[in-house]
Amino acid sequence: MTTERITIGKKVIVAITGLVLTAGSLGPAGAQAGTTGESTAAVAAPKPPKGARAVVQVTPNPTTRRGQELTITGHCGGGKGLKAVLGGIDREHPMLRNVRIIDDNPRGFVAKATLAPHIGNGVGPIFVDCGGEAGVTLLVTHV
């Protein structure tokens, strides 16, 4: 399974093996090159609901070893600033250890964490809480 970030203008799309998660609606695709100079109609995705507009990325993704340091970046999509980063859905055995918020700026946050030693090959969610907006991405592990 692979993930890929695609940026179109100010919008970010994360494609995950057949799934497409969008952050915001996609604007006009722009004019297509042609002899008439006319633009084509854009296909617009619905805007995410309030409370789910934060955008998050994890680097490196996929990870290749246990204990590897990860960088979590993104923006809060209207939220107040980065409040928390959670790895996985199992509170007793989280995917991330030693989570540190380096910069909580809502327009561009940065956090660091290490991959837990018990993690194997697979995929797990990384959540961010931005004080009113939340975001999620998938972390792929090949350890």
GROMACS .gro file of C-alpha atoms in nm:
model
  143
    1MET     CA    1   0.000   0.000   0.000
    2THR     CA    2   0.137   0.341  -0.088
    3THR     CA    3   0.038   0.700  -0.020
    4GLU     CA    4   0.103   1.002  -0.235
    5ARG     CA    5   0.052   1.373  -0.168
    6ILE     CA    6  -0.067   1.579  -0.460
    7THR     CA    7  -0.096   1.957  -0.437
    8ILE     CA    8  -0.332   2.148  -0.666
    9GLY     CA    9  -0.307   2.519  -0.595
   10LYS     CA   10  -0.361   2.544  -0.219
   11LYS     CA   11  -0.548   2.213  -0.196
   12VAL     CA   12  -0.380   1.887  -0.090
   13ILE     CA   13  -0.499   1.543  -0.195
   14VAL     CA   14  -0.373   1.223  -0.037
   15ALA     CA   15  -0.421   0.916  -0.256
   16ILE     CA   16  -0.403   0.582  -0.077
   17THR     CA   17  -0.422   0.278  -0.304
   18GLY     CA   18  -0.749   0.361  -0.471
   19LEU     CA   19  -0.887   0.592  -0.203
   20VAL     CA   20  -0.874   0.968  -0.243
   21LEU     CA   21  -0.909   1.188   0.065
   22THR     CA   22  -0.941   1.556  -0.016
   23ALA     CA   23  -0.882   1.861   0.197
   24GLY     CA   24  -1.122   2.128   0.076
   25SER     CA   25  -1.294   2.138  -0.258
   26LEU     CA   26  -1.100   2.135  -0.577
   27GLY     CA   27  -1.128   2.457  -0.772
   28PRO     CA   28  -1.140   2.497  -1.148
   29ALA     CA   29  -0.896   2.273  -1.326
   30GLY     CA   30  -0.784   2.562  -1.544
   31ALA     CA   31  -0.781   2.604  -1.915
   32GLN     CA   32  -0.683   2.310  -2.131
   33ALA     CA   33  -0.439   2.376  -2.409
   34GLY     CA   34  -0.631   2.399  -2.732
   35THR     CA   35  -0.694   2.612  -3.034
   36THR     CA   36  -0.999   2.790  -2.895
   37GLY     CA   37  -0.853   2.881  -2.554
   38GLU     CA   38  -1.170   2.768  -2.372
   39SER     CA   39  -1.151   2.620  -2.024
   40THR     CA   40  -1.304   2.291  -1.921
   41ALA     CA   41  -1.552   2.250  -1.637
   42ALA     CA   42  -1.399   2.144  -1.309
   43VAL     CA   43  -1.503   1.843  -1.108
   44ALA     CA   44  -1.548   1.962  -0.750
   45ALA     CA   45  -1.537   1.742  -0.441
   46PRO     CA   46  -1.752   1.836  -0.144
   47LYS     CA   47  -1.580   2.038   0.128
   48PRO     CA   48  -1.511   1.837   0.445
   49PRO     CA   49  -1.747   1.914   0.734
   50LYS     CA   50  -1.651   2.160   1.006
   51GLY     CA   51  -1.440   1.978   1.261
   52ALA     CA   52  -1.259   1.763   1.002
   53ARG     CA   53  -1.059   2.018   0.802
   54ALA     CA   54  -0.706   1.979   0.939
   55VAL     CA   55  -0.449   1.835   0.697
   56VAL     CA   56  -0.167   1.609   0.820
   57GLN     CA   57   0.134   1.441   0.657
   58VAL     CA   58   0.392   1.201   0.803
   59THR     CA   59   0.751   1.175   0.680
   60PRO     CA   60   0.899   0.927   0.608
   61ASN     CA   61   0.601   0.732   0.486
   62PRO     CA   62   0.638   0.437   0.458
   63THR     CA   63   0.862   0.381   0.759
   64THR     CA   64   1.126   0.110   0.743
   65ARG     CA   65   1.242   0.044   1.100
   66ARG     CA   66   1.111   0.040   1.454
   67GLY     CA   67   1.216   0.339   1.662
   68GLN     CA   68   1.249   0.556   1.350
   69GLU     CA   69   1.192   0.929   1.405
   70LEU     CA   70   0.891   1.067   1.218
   71THR     CA   71   0.802   1.425   1.131
   72ILE     CA   72   0.432   1.517   1.140
   73THR     CA   73   0.341   1.834   0.948
   74GLY     CA   74   0.029   2.003   0.814
   75HIS     CA   75  -0.214   2.285   0.879
   76CYS     CA   76  -0.518   2.322   1.102
   77GLY     CA   77  -0.780   2.413   0.840
   78GLY     CA   78  -0.925   2.691   1.057
   79GLY     CA   79  -0.846   2.533   1.395
   80LYS     CA   80  -0.670   2.717   1.677
   81GLY     CA   81  -0.335   2.535   1.661
   82LEU     CA   82  -0.191   2.186   1.709
   83LYS     CA   83  -0.300   2.047   2.047
   84ALA     CA   84  -0.222   1.673   2.016
   85VAL     CA   85  -0.092   1.398   1.787
   86LEU     CA   86  -0.221   1.042   1.833
   87GLY     CA   87  -0.083   0.730   1.666
   88GLY     CA   88  -0.326   0.443   1.616
   89ILE     CA   89  -0.655   0.360   1.785
   90ASP     CA   90  -0.523   0.134   2.062
   91ARG     CA   91  -0.459   0.359   2.364
   92GLU     CA   92  -0.276   0.082   2.552
   93HIS     CA   93  -0.030   0.020   2.266
   94PRO     CA   94   0.009   0.345   2.066
   95MET     CA   95   0.201   0.347   1.736
   96LEU     CA   96   0.394   0.661   1.830
   97ARG     CA   97   0.621   0.724   2.127
   98ASN     CA   98   0.784   1.041   2.255
   99VAL     CA   99   0.548   1.276   2.066
  100ARG     CA  100   0.679   1.634   2.076
  101ILE     CA  101   0.502   1.938   1.931
  102ILE     CA  102   0.779   2.155   1.784
  103ASP     CA  103   0.558   2.431   1.636
  104ASP     CA  104   0.181   2.453   1.700
  105ASN     CA  105   0.120   2.722   1.432
  106PRO     CA  106  -0.227   2.658   1.279
  107ARG     CA  107  -0.102   2.759   0.933
  108GLY     CA  108   0.187   2.512   0.942
  109PHE     CA  109   0.249   2.287   1.242
  110VAL     CA  110   0.543   2.053   1.306
  111ALA     CA  111   0.569   1.763   1.550
  112LYS     CA  112   0.820   1.480   1.599
  113ALA     CA  113   0.767   1.126   1.727
  114THR     CA  114   0.930   0.782   1.717
  115LEU     CA  115   0.774   0.463   1.587
  116ALA     CA  116   0.694   0.222   1.871
  117PRO     CA  117   0.913  -0.090   1.906
  118HIS     CA  118   0.618  -0.333   1.887
  119ILE     CA  119   0.499  -0.218   1.540
  120GLY     CA  120   0.512  -0.462   1.249
  121ASN     CA  121   0.425  -0.440   0.881
  122GLY     CA  122   0.093  -0.270   0.813
  123VAL     CA  123  -0.103   0.053   0.809
  124GLY     CA  124  -0.229   0.270   1.092
  125PRO     CA  125  -0.394   0.609   1.136
  126ILE     CA  126  -0.217   0.921   1.263
  127PHE     CA  127  -0.462   1.176   1.406
  128VAL     CA  128  -0.411   1.545   1.487
  129ASP     CA  129  -0.626   1.763   1.713
  130CYS     CA  130  -0.613   2.130   1.617
  131GLY     CA  131  -0.853   2.273   1.873
  132GLY     CA  132  -1.176   2.264   1.678
  133GLU     CA  133  -1.053   2.083   1.365
  134ALA     CA  134  -0.912   1.732   1.333
  135GLY     CA  135  -0.720   1.550   1.061
  136VAL     CA  136  -0.602   1.199   0.986
  137THR     CA  137  -0.358   1.028   0.753
  138LEU     CA  138  -0.233   0.672   0.720
  139LEU     CA  139   0.118   0.563   0.815
  140VAL     CA  140   0.250   0.262   0.625
  141THR     CA  141   0.511   0.046   0.800
  142HIS     CA  142   0.756  -0.195   0.632
  143VAL     CA  143   0.973  -0.309   0.924
   0.00000   0.00000   0.00000
